[in-house]
Coordinates of C-alpha atoms in Angstrom, one line a residue:
P1 CA 17.1 2.8 102.5
T2 CA 19.6 3.9 100.0
G3 CA 23.0 4.5 101.5
V4 CA 25.3 7.3 100.6
S5 CA 28.9 6.3 99.9
L6 CA 31.3 8.4 101.9
A7 CA 34.0 7.6 99.4
S8 CA 32.0 9.2 96.7
Q9 CA 32.0 12.5 98.6
S10 CA 35.6 12.6 99.6
E11 CA 37.8 15.3 98.3
D12 CA 41.5 15.8 98.0
Y13 CA 42.9 18.0 100.8
S14 CA 43.5 21.6 99.5
P15 CA 45.3 24.1 101.8
W16 CA 44.8 27.2 99.6
G17 CA 41.5 28.4 100.9
Y18 CA 42.9 28.6 104.4
L19 CA 45.9 30.8 103.6
W20 CA 44.2 34.2 103.1
P21 CA 45.2 36.7 105.8
R22 CA 42.6 36.6 108.6
F23 CA 44.0 39.3 110.8
W24 CA 46.6 42.0 111.0
L25 CA 48.3 43.3 114.1
P26 CA 49.4 46.9 114.4
F27 CA 52.2 47.8 116.9
V28 CA 53.9 50.9 118.1
A29 CA 57.3 50.9 119.9
W30 CA 59.6 53.7 120.8
D31 CA 63.0 54.6 122.2
D32 CA 65.0 57.7 122.8
L33 CA 65.5 58.3 119.1
G34 CA 62.0 57.9 117.7
V35 CA 58.8 56.0 117.1
Y36 CA 58.6 52.6 115.4
V37 CA 55.3 51.5 113.7
S38 CA 54.7 48.1 112.4
A39 CA 51.9 45.8 111.0
L40 CA 52.0 42.0 110.9
T41 CA 50.0 39.2 109.4
Q42 CA 50.6 35.4 109.5
G43 CA 48.8 32.3 108.2
S44 CA 48.9 28.6 107.8
D45 CA 46.7 25.7 106.7
P46 CA 45.2 23.4 109.4
L47 CA 47.9 20.7 108.8
G48 CA 50.8 23.2 109.0
K49 CA 52.1 22.2 105.6
H50 CA 52.2 25.9 104.4
I51 CA 53.2 28.7 106.8
Y52 CA 53.8 32.3 105.9
S53 CA 54.5 35.6 107.7
L54 CA 54.4 39.2 106.3
S55 CA 55.3 42.4 108.2
A56 CA 56.1 46.0 107.3
Q57 CA 57.6 48.7 109.5
Y58 CA 58.3 52.4 109.5
D59 CA 60.9 54.1 111.7
S60 CA 60.4 57.9 112.3
A61 CA 64.0 58.4 113.5
I62 CA 65.4 57.5 110.1
Q63 CA 62.2 58.1 108.0
R64 CA 62.6 54.7 106.3
G65 CA 60.4 51.6 105.9
S66 CA 61.3 47.9 106.1
Y67 CA 59.6 44.6 105.3
L68 CA 60.0 40.9 106.0
A69 CA 58.3 38.0 104.1
S70 CA 58.8 34.3 104.8
Y71 CA 57.3 31.1 103.6
T72 CA 57.9 27.5 104.9
N73 CA 56.7 24.4 103.0
Q74 CA 56.5 21.3 105.1
S75 CA 54.6 19.2 102.5
F76 CA 57.6 17.0 101.8
Y77 CA 61.1 16.3 103.1
P78 CA 63.3 18.1 103.5
V79 CA 61.5 21.2 104.8
I80 CA 62.1 24.3 102.6
S81 CA 62.0 27.9 103.8
I82 CA 62.2 31.1 101.7
T83 CA 62.8 34.5 103.2
S84 CA 63.1 38.0 101.8
Y85 CA 63.7 41.1 103.8
D86 CA 64.9 44.7 103.5
Q87 CA 65.5 46.1 107.0
S88 CA 66.7 49.6 107.9
L89 CA 68.0 50.0 111.5
Q90 CA 68.8 53.1 113.5
M91 CA 72.4 54.0 114.0
A92 CA 73.6 55.8 117.0
T93 CA 74.0 59.0 115.0
R94 CA 70.6 60.6 114.8
G95 CA 69.2 60.3 111.3
Q96 CA 71.8 57.8 110.1
Y97 CA 70.8 54.2 109.4
S98 CA 72.1 50.8 108.4
R99 CA 70.3 48.8 105.7
V100 CA 70.5 45.0 105.5
Y101 CA 68.7 43.2 102.7
S102 CA 68.6 39.6 101.5
T103 CA 66.6 36.9 99.6
S104 CA 67.5 33.4 100.6
F105 CA 66.3 29.8 100.8
V106 CA 67.2 27.0 103.2
S107 CA 66.5 23.3 103.3
Y108 CA 66.9 21.3 106.6
W109 CA 66.6 17.8 107.9
T110 CA 66.0 16.4 111.3
M111 CA 68.6 13.8 112.2
E112 CA 66.1 11.2 113.5
N113 CA 68.6 8.4 113.7
Q114 CA 71.0 10.4 115.9
S115 CA 68.6 12.7 117.9
P116 CA 65.2 14.2 117.3
Y117 CA 66.5 17.5 118.6
W118 CA 69.3 17.8 116.0
T119 CA 68.8 19.4 112.5
V120 CA 71.2 20.2 109.7
G121 CA 70.6 22.5 106.8
F122 CA 72.0 24.3 103.8
G123 CA 70.9 27.1 101.6
G124 CA 72.1 30.3 99.9
G125 CA 71.0 33.7 98.8
Q126 CA 71.9 37.2 97.7
G127 CA 71.9 40.4 99.7
G128 CA 73.9 43.3 100.9
N129 CA 74.8 45.7 103.7
E130 CA 74.7 49.5 103.5
R131 CA 76.0 52.1 106.1
F132 CA 77.0 55.7 105.7
G133 CA 76.5 55.5 101.9
Q134 CA 78.8 52.5 101.5
N135 CA 77.1 49.4 100.1
I136 CA 78.6 45.9 99.7
E137 CA 76.6 43.2 98.0
R138 CA 77.3 39.5 98.3
T139 CA 76.2 36.1 97.0
Y140 CA 76.5 33.5 99.7
A141 CA 75.9 29.9 100.8
R142 CA 75.0 28.8 104.3
F143 CA 75.7 25.6 106.2
A144 CA 74.2 25.2 109.6
T145 CA 73.5 22.7 112.4
T146 CA 71.1 23.2 115.3
Y147 CA 70.4 21.3 118.5
R148 CA 67.3 22.1 120.7
N149 CA 66.0 20.3 123.8
A150 CA 64.5 23.3 125.5
F151 CA 60.7 23.9 125.1
Q152 CA 58.0 25.9 126.7
Y153 CA 54.8 24.2 127.9
G154 CA 51.5 25.1 129.5
D155 CA 51.6 28.1 131.8
Q156 CA 55.4 28.5 131.7
I157 CA 56.6 31.9 130.9
S158 CA 59.8 30.5 129.3
P159 CA 61.5 27.1 128.8
E160 CA 62.6 26.0 132.2
S161 CA 65.4 23.5 131.4
G162 CA 67.6 22.4 128.6
W163 CA 69.6 24.3 126.1
V164 CA 69.7 25.3 122.4
G165 CA 72.8 25.8 120.2
S166 CA 73.7 26.6 116.6
L167 CA 76.8 26.7 114.5
S168 CA 76.9 28.1 110.9
Y169 CA 79.4 28.7 108.2
V170 CA 78.7 31.3 105.5
P171 CA 81.1 31.6 102.6
G172 CA 80.3 34.3 100.1
K173 CA 81.6 36.5 97.2
L174 CA 81.6 40.2 97.6
K175 CA 80.3 41.7 94.3
D176 CA 82.3 44.9 93.9
L177 CA 85.5 43.6 95.5
N178 CA 85.5 40.3 93.6
R179 CA 86.6 38.6 96.8
I180 CA 85.7 35.4 98.6
V181 CA 85.1 35.8 102.3
H182 CA 84.2 33.5 105.2
V183 CA 81.9 34.1 108.2
A184 CA 81.4 31.8 111.1
E185 CA 78.6 32.3 113.7
A186 CA 77.7 30.5 116.9
S187 CA 74.8 31.0 119.3
G188 CA 73.3 29.2 122.3
A189 CA 71.1 29.6 125.3
Y190 CA 70.7 27.7 128.6
Y191 CA 67.6 27.6 130.8
F192 CA 67.7 26.8 134.5
S193 CA 64.9 26.7 137.1
R194 CA 65.9 24.1 139.7
W195 CA 65.9 25.5 143.3
L196 CA 64.1 28.6 142.0
P197 CA 60.5 29.6 142.9
K198 CA 57.8 28.1 140.7
R199 CA 57.9 29.4 137.1
H200 CA 61.0 31.5 137.8
V201 CA 63.8 30.9 135.2
L202 CA 67.4 32.0 134.7
M203 CA 68.4 32.3 131.0
L204 CA 72.0 32.6 129.9
K205 CA 72.7 33.3 126.2
G206 CA 75.8 33.9 124.1
Q207 CA 76.3 34.8 120.4
A208 CA 79.5 35.3 118.4
R209 CA 80.6 36.2 114.9
T210 CA 84.0 36.2 113.3
S211 CA 85.0 36.8 109.7
D212 CA 87.9 37.6 107.4
E213 CA 85.9 40.3 105.5
P214 CA 87.7 43.6 104.7
W215 CA 87.6 46.4 107.2
N216 CA 84.6 48.3 106.1
V217 CA 81.5 49.6 108.1
S218 CA 79.3 47.7 105.6
T219 CA 80.9 44.3 106.5
M220 CA 80.3 44.7 110.2
D221 CA 77.5 43.4 112.3
Q222 CA 76.0 45.7 114.9
S223 CA 74.4 45.7 118.3
V224 CA 70.6 46.4 118.6
A225 CA 68.6 48.1 121.4
N226 CA 65.4 46.1 121.1
Q227 CA 64.7 42.3 120.9
T228 CA 62.5 41.3 117.9
T229 CA 62.5 37.5 118.0
S230 CA 62.1 34.9 120.7
N231 CA 64.3 32.5 118.7
S232 CA 67.5 32.3 120.8
L233 CA 69.5 31.0 117.7
I234 CA 69.0 34.0 115.5
P235 CA 72.1 36.2 115.7
Q236 CA 71.0 39.4 117.4
Y237 CA 73.7 41.2 119.4
L238 CA 71.3 42.7 122.0
N239 CA 72.6 45.4 124.3
R240 CA 69.5 47.2 125.6
G241 CA 71.4 50.0 127.4
F242 CA 72.9 51.3 124.2
S243 CA 71.3 52.8 121.1
S244 CA 71.1 50.5 118.1
G245 CA 74.3 50.7 116.1
S246 CA 76.4 52.0 118.9
L247 CA 78.7 48.9 118.7
M248 CA 79.9 47.4 115.4
G249 CA 82.4 44.9 114.5
R250 CA 83.6 42.1 112.1
N251 CA 84.3 40.2 115.2
I252 CA 81.6 40.5 117.9
L253 CA 80.5 38.6 121.0
G254 CA 77.2 39.2 122.8
I255 CA 76.3 37.9 126.3
N256 CA 72.8 38.1 127.8
A257 CA 71.4 37.1 131.2
E258 CA 67.8 37.2 132.2
Y259 CA 66.1 36.3 135.5
R260 CA 62.4 35.8 134.4
L261 CA 59.6 35.9 136.9
P262 CA 55.8 35.6 136.6
F263 CA 53.4 38.3 137.8
G264 CA 50.0 36.7 137.0
R265 CA 47.5 35.1 134.6
L266 CA 45.3 37.3 132.4
D267 CA 43.3 34.7 130.4
K268 CA 41.2 37.3 128.7
G269 CA 39.7 37.4 125.2
F270 CA 37.8 40.1 123.4
D271 CA 34.5 39.4 121.7
G272 CA 34.8 39.6 117.9
Y273 CA 38.5 40.0 117.8
P274 CA 41.1 37.3 117.2
F275 CA 43.2 38.4 120.2
Y276 CA 43.7 36.5 123.6
A277 CA 45.9 37.7 126.5
H278 CA 47.6 34.9 128.4
R279 CA 50.0 36.1 131.1
W280 CA 51.9 39.0 132.5
H281 CA 55.6 38.6 133.6
G282 CA 58.9 40.4 133.8
A283 CA 62.6 40.0 133.7
I284 CA 65.8 41.5 135.2
V285 CA 68.2 41.7 132.3
A286 CA 72.0 42.2 131.9
D287 CA 73.8 42.5 128.5
G288 CA 77.4 42.6 127.5
T289 CA 79.0 43.2 124.1
F290 CA 82.6 42.7 123.1
V291 CA 83.6 44.2 119.7
D292 CA 86.7 44.3 117.5
G293 CA 85.4 47.3 115.6
L294 CA 83.8 50.6 116.5
I295 CA 82.1 52.2 119.5
Y296 CA 80.0 55.4 119.2
D297 CA 81.5 58.1 121.4
E298 CA 78.7 60.1 122.9
K299 CA 81.1 62.2 125.1
S300 CA 83.1 63.7 122.2
T301 CA 82.3 67.0 120.4
P302 CA 81.1 66.3 117.8
M303 CA 80.0 62.8 118.6
T304 CA 81.7 60.2 116.4
Y305 CA 82.7 56.5 116.1
R306 CA 86.0 55.4 117.5
R307 CA 88.0 52.2 117.3
S308 CA 87.4 49.5 119.9
E309 CA 89.6 46.4 120.1
G310 CA 87.8 43.7 122.1
T311 CA 86.6 45.9 124.9
G312 CA 83.4 44.9 126.7
Y313 CA 80.4 47.2 127.2
W314 CA 77.7 46.4 129.7
S315 CA 74.2 47.4 130.7
A316 CA 71.3 46.2 132.9
G317 CA 67.6 46.8 133.3
F318 CA 64.1 45.6 133.9
E319 CA 61.3 44.6 131.5
T320 CA 57.6 43.8 131.9
R321 CA 56.1 41.5 129.3
F322 CA 52.7 40.4 128.1
D323 CA 52.1 37.1 126.2
V324 CA 49.1 37.1 123.8
N325 CA 47.8 35.1 120.8
V326 CA 46.7 36.8 117.7
G327 CA 44.8 35.1 114.8
Y328 CA 43.9 32.6 117.5
H329 CA 47.1 30.7 117.5
F330 CA 50.1 32.9 116.7
P331 CA 52.1 33.8 119.9
V332 CA 53.3 37.4 120.2
Q333 CA 54.9 39.1 123.2
F334 CA 54.6 42.9 124.0
G335 CA 56.9 44.6 126.5
F336 CA 58.4 47.7 127.9
G337 CA 61.7 48.2 129.6
I338 CA 64.1 50.6 131.3
Y339 CA 67.9 50.1 131.0
M340 CA 71.1 51.7 132.3
P341 CA 74.5 51.5 130.5
F342 CA 77.4 51.0 132.9
A343 CA 80.1 53.6 133.0
N344 CA 82.7 53.6 130.1
P345 CA 84.8 56.2 128.4
Y346 CA 82.3 56.8 125.5
T347 CA 78.7 56.4 126.8
E348 CA 76.7 58.6 129.1
S349 CA 75.3 56.7 132.1
V350 CA 71.7 57.8 131.7
P351 CA 68.7 55.4 131.6
R352 CA 67.0 54.7 128.3
M353 CA 63.4 53.3 127.8
G354 CA 61.9 51.3 125.0
G355 CA 58.8 49.3 124.0
F356 CA 59.2 46.1 121.9
L357 CA 57.3 43.4 120.1
I358 CA 58.8 39.8 120.0
L359 CA 57.5 37.2 117.5

């Protein structure tokens, strides 16, 4: 019989046909100020050489939209990632918002000869910050190093041991002020489960930022009320008992503690839909934020921002969370929480509630 040459039918690998969006995920979250609506899609080729994510959001409290687009190319070494976003966040003052926007790239290497857990990277970009009608644009470079030996496996609800850490230095030029400024950031998280019941985890996290930027509300970083990413290394000064933007500072330190505990397995899919529910779990949370900057005074008439020099502000609460996969292999976490700020001279000690989506 005549044979057929396999070699004659081979084709070069092409990723492009796999990259069309195959799903979109709508989501609705809320807090005491308004409703937050978002839509998300992600994609990659089977070999993971090309990965992208697109999302759009609308916040009814400030009546503004936001977007985030990212692309990572792992076809060659070093890995290259490009990100563009324009995000508007609620401020503590109803109807006011802060806007952060940037387009940037980063290249990074794994330091295989020293440790497979250690990466270094550099990149740069252009962006700006806008608050209360004041806008400061900048062109910047970024140098960063990351270490990670904490990973989540199997039916774990979280990494159960190890730690992650990151250091970055971001010099930049402020466009309108014609001034060179310097920003340093550090973040890290530690996971502990020894002596705890099975699948229970204690997570401790810290994040800090310091800069020599001029005193201006548009050069400050701010606290946020809802977590949006599971990446412990992304600077996100989370204080769930305070409205987003209640705390702002050029110098800011955030501390978070979570006792995470499982409730049960769901293991349920839905015929015809690329959606699979894995597990249900919860967390007892505590947050602290120290700022050299501003605190929103809810007790004054009228409400206003006041100077805060290194004072700590604390809150605690409880969250229930659901882990699901969308598009068959993209993990997403939905959740709902209730939080209470601790007594301080500026904030009413009343509970706040919120729903959230963590990518």
